[in-house]
Amino acid sequence: RKNTKRVPSFRKLLRTSKIKLDNKLKNKQYKQQSAAKKYRKEQKKLREAVRDAISRKPFPLEECKKKQVAEKHEEEEEDALPLDMMDEDDLKLMEDLSQKASFLTRDLSSNEPVHIKKRKHESVMDKYEKVPRRMQTEPEKELIHLLPIKDKGGIIPRTMEKPVLNVAQDEEEDTEEMEEAEDFNEEPLPVLTPEEMAAQRRQKLQERKMHIAALASAILSEPDNNIKKLKELRAMLMEQDPNVAVIVRKLVMVSLMEIFKDIVPSYKIRPLTEAEKATKVKKETQKLREFEEGLVSQYKFYLENLEQTIKDWKQRKLKKSNVISLKAYKGLAEIAVKCLCELLVALSHFNFHNNIIVLIVPLMNDASKMISELCCEAVKKLFRQDKLGYASLGVVKVISGLVKGRNYDVRPEVLKVFLHLRIKEVELQKDSEDIAPKKKFMTYKEKRKNLSRMQRKWRKAEEKLERELLEAEASESKEKKLKLHTETLNIVFVTYFRILKKAQKSPLLPAVLEGLAKFAHLINVEFFDDLVIVLHSLIASGDLSYRESLHCILSAFHILSGQGDVLNIDPMKFYTHLYKTLFSLHAGRTNDDIEIVLQCLDVMFAKRRKQVSQQRALAFLKRLSTLALHVLPNASVGILATNRVLMQIFPKMDLLLDNESQGSGVYLPELDEPEHCNAQNTALWELHLLQRHYHPMVRTFAAHLIAGAPTEGSAALPLDLSQRPATELFEAYSMRGMTFNPPVASVTPRRKDTFSQMGAFIDEELNKQLQQHIGETVVHKPLDFAKHLKESSLS
């Protein structure tokens, strides 16, 4: 019958649905699988049949053979001749045949060949019976089984006796060898003087340096071709010469670190898939793949070597070779940590960066101050230069886990690195139009007026494309950055809140409060109320130091000045606490805390000017002017700059420049409530004292404030001073270098001592008595006050 089924055309295939094509492909695969399964079953049955046929024993057919053999044997016996009737040649032949084993064992009456009888027909008992018996008079010899030989008769096993060594003879040989070695060692080695040993060490060190330099220059000149030399250079990390081992290993560590910083590409290398390995590529591509694979493997081994060096030092382990002492291991570990810190900062985009983070972060809490500072500085540097946020997120996760795992028993420096995070905004719910940069497009009227119909059509298509490109480019990069920053800051706040909740008396609390003060404007509104309550309870407890209480105040006002404006929270208790504790500052140790006070005042008054009353502002202005007399010049400049801002923000501050009192009451400086101290009834007499200050900048600011802090005129400040904030002025005129900035002029006495001779004003007679009294020797007599009292009472 003719097959009428046609091959479907290409158009029909296009019309066929994808589901139908998938079903056809599945049916075809199923048929192939079932055919293969059927074939395997048939083969299995065939093998089983062959195995059964081989295992079956054949029926014995030897009875008829035995009868025929017996008849032939009788006939041969009849035909046999006696020996005396045989020739000498026949007898000789028979004797020769009798010497052979085959002649004795062979049945001469049968015509079968020698190898016709198989070993499998012999019974097991017959084999044991054929083995000759012997007495165990001599010890059994140990046999060695050799490879068997197969001949016509079957497989012949082979063995040989194990040779017994003469123990005494071996011992004598060993002693002779030891004596020869001792004689050889007795030859005196050349004794080197200390100068010769130092010269030899310098020579070895120079050779190693040249070798390292040659390998490094070869790798840097052609990294693709000389990637295998990295292995040779890395092998020098295992230098075994005890004289130069420590220095050579340090040099190799630093050299490899610099090489990797130079030759590592600016992208992350991913492992190839099996499909990519199987495909054929160009020679250049294959060469690049080999280079990348070798680079990643050598970089991994190098990092493992650095990790092992640090572990050996931490665990105080000595290697079996004992080439390097425990004291020298500390220097090696420090170099290894420095290399890891450099790689952490320089290769934040490359492979195994997370592994380096896991190594470095626990070392930030190390007992060694040097190693701890190295790691903290490296992490700070990484935070400052990380623009996108991937590396910062990884470090913050590991630090959070470390703090929780150690039960908050870590150095405060570990948490202080959070202050260097480059996070200024977090993810908010905004539309893509708000995130994308705005571009001004032509309106419909402008297009109708200035463009033709075809031009309007083209302009419309161009504007649509530009909008899509702008949205895609801006939203993708900015959204990714905001998402990473939000996740990072969430982990930071979780760490801070854990410590506030579970470890309020921990030494980490100052770092937590400082961090909250910096990032408080980014906290979610839901936590504001609870956080302000916690901060106030910490201040009221009295367990905090002055600096910590300032951080609490700063955090609270950062919260309330940002998104917290909508909350109905009265911060009066924080104003009162700051006003009450301002006089805790002085020119000694607490002078550095004035920077935090200036930040608090900026948030409390400049950013919340509408919520601050005039009485409160007057009270703070008076107390700050008094405080400016008790602190160092840079602090005085910062405080007076803050007073200038207060006088410009609040218009009625010039009341304090007048001697006349306003309203009823008397100023009460000892009262801790700024609202009720009647500050309007006093004057800023401190400014007259500050006008005579030894520091020129303090005098300048004092004269400016006495004039009413004008923005124009002769009493106005120069631009470089008026536009700088108070905290910046505090840092600019700091006295940390034990010098004044600007230099203070030396004070010269107004009146000179013109009368140098004392005797010019004294009478001659009085002068003589004075000279006589001075020349006499004074005899100290004991004073008896009781005797004098008795005499006076008797009289």
PDB file of N, CA and C in Angstrom, residues 456-515:
ATOM      1  N   ARG A 456       7.280  67.231  13.387  1.00  0.00           N
ATOM      2  CA  ARG A 456       6.603  66.913  14.646  1.00  0.00           C
ATOM      3  C   ARG A 456       6.556  65.416  14.886  1.00  0.00           C
ATOM      4  N   LYS A 457       6.324  64.677  13.800  1.00  0.00           N
ATOM      5  CA  LYS A 457       6.274  63.215  13.924  1.00  0.00           C
ATOM      6  C   LYS A 457       7.616  62.651  14.389  1.00  0.00           C
ATOM      7  N   TRP A 458       8.712  63.114  13.765  1.00  0.00           N
ATOM      8  CA  TRP A 458      10.050  62.653  14.156  1.00  0.00           C
ATOM      9  C   TRP A 458      10.391  63.087  15.585  1.00  0.00           C
ATOM     10  N   ARG A 459      10.037  64.334  15.922  1.00  0.00           N
ATOM     11  CA  ARG A 459      10.338  64.832  17.264  1.00  0.00           C
ATOM     12  C   ARG A 459       9.596  64.029  18.333  1.00  0.00           C
ATOM     13  N   LYS A 460       8.385  63.634  18.029  1.00  0.00           N
ATOM     14  CA  LYS A 460       7.620  62.836  18.987  1.00  0.00           C
ATOM     15  C   LYS A 460       8.291  61.487  19.251  1.00  0.00           C
ATOM     16  N   ALA A 461       8.760  60.828  18.175  1.00  0.00           N
ATOM     17  CA  ALA A 461       9.435  59.531  18.329  1.00  0.00           C
ATOM     18  C   ALA A 461      10.742  59.689  19.114  1.00  0.00           C
ATOM     19  N   GLU A 462      11.486  60.776  18.818  1.00  0.00           N
ATOM     20  CA  GLU A 462      12.758  61.013  19.524  1.00  0.00           C
ATOM     21  C   GLU A 462      12.537  61.261  21.013  1.00  0.00           C
ATOM     22  N   GLU A 463      11.540  62.047  21.333  1.00  0.00           N
ATOM     23  CA  GLU A 463      11.269  62.348  22.744  1.00  0.00           C
ATOM     24  C   GLU A 463      10.841  61.096  23.507  1.00  0.00           C
ATOM     25  N   LYS A 464      10.051  60.255  22.869  1.00  0.00           N
ATOM     26  CA  LYS A 464       9.624  59.010  23.516  1.00  0.00           C
ATOM     27  C   LYS A 464      10.826  58.118  23.816  1.00  0.00           C
ATOM     28  N   LEU A 465      11.733  58.004  22.845  1.00  0.00           N
ATOM     29  CA  LEU A 465      12.932  57.186  23.033  1.00  0.00           C
ATOM     30  C   LEU A 465      13.825  57.767  24.135  1.00  0.00           C
ATOM     31  N   GLU A 466      13.990  59.087  24.149  1.00  0.00           N
ATOM     32  CA  GLU A 466      14.822  59.726  25.168  1.00  0.00           C
ATOM     33  C   GLU A 466      14.245  59.520  26.566  1.00  0.00           C
ATOM     34  N   ARG A 467      12.927  59.608  26.687  1.00  0.00           N
ATOM     35  CA  ARG A 467      12.290  59.380  27.995  1.00  0.00           C
ATOM     36  C   ARG A 467      12.573  57.964  28.499  1.00  0.00           C
ATOM     37  N   GLU A 468      12.417  56.994  27.605  1.00  0.00           N
ATOM     38  CA  GLU A 468      12.640  55.597  28.002  1.00  0.00           C
ATOM     39  C   GLU A 468      14.099  55.366  28.423  1.00  0.00           C
ATOM     40  N   LEU A 469      15.042  55.938  27.649  1.00  0.00           N
ATOM     41  CA  LEU A 469      16.459  55.774  27.979  1.00  0.00           C
ATOM     42  C   LEU A 469      16.799  56.415  29.320  1.00  0.00           C
ATOM     43  N   LEU A 470      16.287  57.624  29.547  1.00  0.00           N
ATOM     44  CA  LEU A 470      16.565  58.310  30.808  1.00  0.00           C
ATOM     45  C   LEU A 470      16.019  57.535  31.993  1.00  0.00           C
ATOM     46  N   GLU A 471      14.792  57.036  31.855  1.00  0.00           N
ATOM     47  CA  GLU A 471      14.181  56.281  32.948  1.00  0.00           C
ATOM     48  C   GLU A 471      14.956  55.005  33.232  1.00  0.00           C
ATOM     49  N   ALA A 472      15.340  54.283  32.165  1.00  0.00           N
ATOM     50  CA  ALA A 472      16.051  53.013  32.340  1.00  0.00           C
ATOM     51  C   ALA A 472      17.407  53.236  32.995  1.00  0.00           C
ATOM     52  N   GLU A 473      18.167  54.216  32.489  1.00  0.00           N
ATOM     53  CA  GLU A 473      19.526  54.440  32.983  1.00  0.00           C
ATOM     54  C   GLU A 473      19.530  54.933  34.424  1.00  0.00           C
ATOM     55  N   ALA A 474      18.751  55.975  34.701  1.00  0.00           N
ATOM     56  CA  ALA A 474      18.780  56.585  36.026  1.00  0.00           C
ATOM     57  C   ALA A 474      18.145  55.684  37.069  1.00  0.00           C
ATOM     58  N   SER A 475      16.986  55.139  36.743  1.00  0.00           N
ATOM     59  CA  SER A 475      16.273  54.352  37.740  1.00  0.00           C
ATOM     60  C   SER A 475      17.035  53.092  38.099  1.00  0.00           C
ATOM     61  N   GLU A 476      17.688  52.465  37.108  1.00  0.00           N
ATOM     62  CA  GLU A 476      18.389  51.208  37.402  1.00  0.00           C
ATOM     63  C   GLU A 476      19.563  51.440  38.343  1.00  0.00           C
ATOM     64  N   SER A 477      20.443  52.403  38.014  1.00  0.00           N
ATOM     65  CA  SER A 477      21.634  52.618  38.835  1.00  0.00           C
ATOM     66  C   SER A 477      21.264  53.173  40.210  1.00  0.00           C
ATOM     67  N   LYS A 478      20.343  54.139  40.245  1.00  0.00           N
ATOM     68  CA  LYS A 478      20.007  54.766  41.514  1.00  0.00           C
ATOM     69  C   LYS A 478      19.195  53.828  42.397  1.00  0.00           C
ATOM     70  N   GLU A 479      18.277  53.086  41.811  1.00  0.00           N
ATOM     71  CA  GLU A 479      17.482  52.144  42.607  1.00  0.00           C
ATOM     72  C   GLU A 479      18.353  51.053  43.209  1.00  0.00           C
ATOM     73  N   LYS A 480      19.313  50.576  42.426  1.00  0.00           N
ATOM     74  CA  LYS A 480      20.217  49.543  42.945  1.00  0.00           C
ATOM     75  C   LYS A 480      21.017  50.070  44.127  1.00  0.00           C
ATOM     76  N   LYS A 481      21.520  51.305  43.981  1.00  0.00           N
ATOM     77  CA  LYS A 481      22.309  51.907  45.057  1.00  0.00           C
ATOM     78  C   LYS A 481      21.463  52.125  46.300  1.00  0.00           C
ATOM     79  N   LEU A 482      20.246  52.653  46.119  1.00  0.00           N
ATOM     80  CA  LEU A 482      19.375  52.887  47.258  1.00  0.00           C
ATOM     81  C   LEU A 482      18.992  51.592  47.965  1.00  0.00           C
ATOM     82  N   LYS A 483      18.781  50.549  47.175  1.00  0.00           N
ATOM     83  CA  LYS A 483      18.421  49.253  47.764  1.00  0.00           C
ATOM     84  C   LYS A 483      19.552  48.699  48.627  1.00  0.00           C
ATOM     85  N   LEU A 484      20.790  48.790  48.120  1.00  0.00           N
ATOM     86  CA  LEU A 484      21.945  48.318  48.891  1.00  0.00           C
ATOM     87  C   LEU A 484      22.145  49.148  50.153  1.00  0.00           C
ATOM     88  N   HIS A 485      22.000  50.477  50.026  1.00  0.00           N
ATOM     89  CA  HIS A 485      22.173  51.344  51.196  1.00  0.00           C
ATOM     90  C   HIS A 485      21.099  51.085  52.243  1.00  0.00           C
ATOM     91  N   THR A 486      19.885  50.827  51.794  1.00  0.00           N
ATOM     92  CA  THR A 486      18.798  50.544  52.740  1.00  0.00           C
ATOM     93  C   THR A 486      19.068  49.251  53.502  1.00  0.00           C
ATOM     94  N   GLU A 487      19.494  48.229  52.790  1.00  0.00           N
ATOM     95  CA  GLU A 487      19.787  46.949  53.450  1.00  0.00           C
ATOM     96  C   GLU A 487      20.951  47.089  54.426  1.00  0.00           C
ATOM     97  N   THR A 488      21.990  47.845  54.028  1.00  0.00           N
ATOM     98  CA  THR A 488      23.142  48.054  54.906  1.00  0.00           C
ATOM     99  C   THR A 488      22.728  48.776  56.178  1.00  0.00           C
ATOM    100  N   LEU A 489      21.953  49.832  56.019  1.00  0.00           N
ATOM    101  CA  LEU A 489      21.556  50.628  57.189  1.00  0.00           C
ATOM    102  C   LEU A 489      20.611  49.848  58.097  1.00  0.00           C
ATOM    103  N   ASN A 490      19.791  48.979  57.535  1.00  0.00           N
ATOM    104  CA  ASN A 490      18.926  48.133  58.367  1.00  0.00           C
ATOM    105  C   ASN A 490      19.751  47.245  59.287  1.00  0.00           C
ATOM    106  N   ILE A 491      20.825  46.667  58.747  1.00  0.00           N
ATOM    107  CA  ILE A 491      21.692  45.801  59.570  1.00  0.00           C
ATOM    108  C   ILE A 491      22.390  46.621  60.652  1.00  0.00           C
ATOM    109  N   VAL A 492      22.822  47.855  60.302  1.00  0.00           N
ATOM    110  CA  VAL A 492      23.472  48.730  61.289  1.00  0.00           C
ATOM    111  C   VAL A 492      22.516  49.051  62.426  1.00  0.00           C
ATOM    112  N   PHE A 493      21.277  49.398  62.095  1.00  0.00           N
ATOM    113  CA  PHE A 493      20.304  49.752  63.131  1.00  0.00           C
ATOM    114  C   PHE A 493      19.907  48.542  63.969  1.00  0.00           C
ATOM    115  N   VAL A 494      19.835  47.376  63.352  1.00  0.00           N
ATOM    116  CA  VAL A 494      19.541  46.155  64.130  1.00  0.00           C
ATOM    117  C   VAL A 494      20.638  45.926  65.170  1.00  0.00           C
ATOM    118  N   THR A 495      21.897  46.139  64.771  1.00  0.00           N
ATOM    119  CA  THR A 495      23.015  45.988  65.716  1.00  0.00           C
ATOM    120  C   THR A 495      22.916  47.022  66.838  1.00  0.00           C
ATOM    121  N   TYR A 496      22.624  48.271  66.489  1.00  0.00           N
ATOM    122  CA  TYR A 496      22.504  49.328  67.496  1.00  0.00           C
ATOM    123  C   TYR A 496      21.358  49.042  68.472  1.00  0.00           C
ATOM    124  N   PHE A 497      20.206  48.646  67.946  1.00  0.00           N
ATOM    125  CA  PHE A 497      19.040  48.426  68.809  1.00  0.00           C
ATOM    126  C   PHE A 497      19.242  47.218  69.724  1.00  0.00           C
ATOM    127  N   ARG A 498      19.954  46.210  69.226  1.00  0.00           N
ATOM    128  CA  ARG A 498      20.257  45.051  70.091  1.00  0.00           C
ATOM    129  C   ARG A 498      21.072  45.486  71.306  1.00  0.00           C
ATOM    130  N   ILE A 499      22.080  46.339  71.065  1.00  0.00           N
ATOM    131  CA  ILE A 499      22.936  46.782  72.170  1.00  0.00           C
ATOM    132  C   ILE A 499      22.143  47.675  73.126  1.00  0.00           C
ATOM    133  N   LEU A 500      21.285  48.559  72.588  1.00  0.00           N
ATOM    134  CA  LEU A 500      20.458  49.402  73.457  1.00  0.00           C
ATOM    135  C   LEU A 500      19.508  48.573  74.309  1.00  0.00           C
ATOM    136  N   LYS A 501      19.076  47.453  73.771  1.00  0.00           N
ATOM    137  CA  LYS A 501      18.093  46.629  74.482  1.00  0.00           C
ATOM    138  C   LYS A 501      18.754  45.673  75.468  1.00  0.00           C
ATOM    139  N   LYS A 502      19.877  45.057  75.068  1.00  0.00           N
ATOM    140  CA  LYS A 502      20.439  43.957  75.861  1.00  0.00           C
ATOM    141  C   LYS A 502      21.737  44.310  76.581  1.00  0.00           C
ATOM    142  N   ALA A 503      22.442  45.358  76.143  1.00  0.00           N
ATOM    143  CA  ALA A 503      23.752  45.650  76.742  1.00  0.00           C
ATOM    144  C   ALA A 503      23.907  47.158  76.942  1.00  0.00           C
ATOM    145  N   GLN A 504      23.040  47.734  77.787  1.00  0.00           N
ATOM    146  CA  GLN A 504      23.082  49.178  77.992  1.00  0.00           C
ATOM    147  C   GLN A 504      24.305  49.624  78.785  1.00  0.00           C
ATOM    148  N   LYS A 505      24.893  48.737  79.574  1.00  0.00           N
ATOM    149  CA  LYS A 505      26.093  49.083  80.343  1.00  0.00           C
ATOM    150  C   LYS A 505      27.368  48.616  79.661  1.00  0.00           C
ATOM    151  N   SER A 506      27.245  48.286  78.393  1.00  0.00           N
ATOM    152  CA  SER A 506      28.412  47.825  77.638  1.00  0.00           C
ATOM    153  C   SER A 506      29.282  49.026  77.245  1.00  0.00           C
ATOM    154  N   PRO A 507      30.592  48.819  77.097  1.00  0.00           N
ATOM    155  CA  PRO A 507      31.455  49.910  76.590  1.00  0.00           C
ATOM    156  C   PRO A 507      31.166  50.286  75.141  1.00  0.00           C
ATOM    157  N   LEU A 508      30.286  49.526  74.478  1.00  0.00           N
ATOM    158  CA  LEU A 508      29.909  49.852  73.102  1.00  0.00           C
ATOM    159  C   LEU A 508      28.859  50.956  73.028  1.00  0.00           C
ATOM    160  N   LEU A 509      28.272  51.331  74.174  1.00  0.00           N
ATOM    161  CA  LEU A 509      27.168  52.297  74.153  1.00  0.00           C
ATOM    162  C   LEU A 509      27.572  53.655  73.568  1.00  0.00           C
ATOM    163  N   PRO A 510      28.752  54.226  73.899  1.00  0.00           N
ATOM    164  CA  PRO A 510      29.123  55.506  73.259  1.00  0.00           C
ATOM    165  C   PRO A 510      29.172  55.420  71.739  1.00  0.00           C
ATOM    166  N   ALA A 511      29.717  54.314  71.224  1.00  0.00           N
ATOM    167  CA  ALA A 511      29.780  54.152  69.765  1.00  0.00           C
ATOM    168  C   ALA A 511      28.378  54.032  69.173  1.00  0.00           C
ATOM    169  N   VAL A 512      27.470  53.350  69.893  1.00  0.00           N
ATOM    170  CA  VAL A 512      26.087  53.205  69.420  1.00  0.00           C
ATOM    171  C   VAL A 512      25.393  54.556  69.381  1.00  0.00           C
ATOM    172  N   LEU A 513      25.560  55.346  70.454  1.00  0.00           N
ATOM    173  CA  LEU A 513      24.903  56.659  70.503  1.00  0.00           C
ATOM    174  C   LEU A 513      25.469  57.595  69.439  1.00  0.00           C
ATOM    175  N   GLU A 514      26.772  57.499  69.214  1.00  0.00           N
ATOM    176  CA  GLU A 514      27.393  58.318  68.175  1.00  0.00           C
ATOM    177  C   GLU A 514      26.860  57.935  66.793  1.00  0.00           C
ATOM    178  N   GLY A 515      26.706  56.640  66.575  1.00  0.00           N
ATOM    179  CA  GLY A 515      26.156  56.179  65.299  1.00  0.00           C
ATOM    180  C   GLY A 515      24.714  56.592  65.109  1.00  0.00           C
TER     181      GLY A 515
END
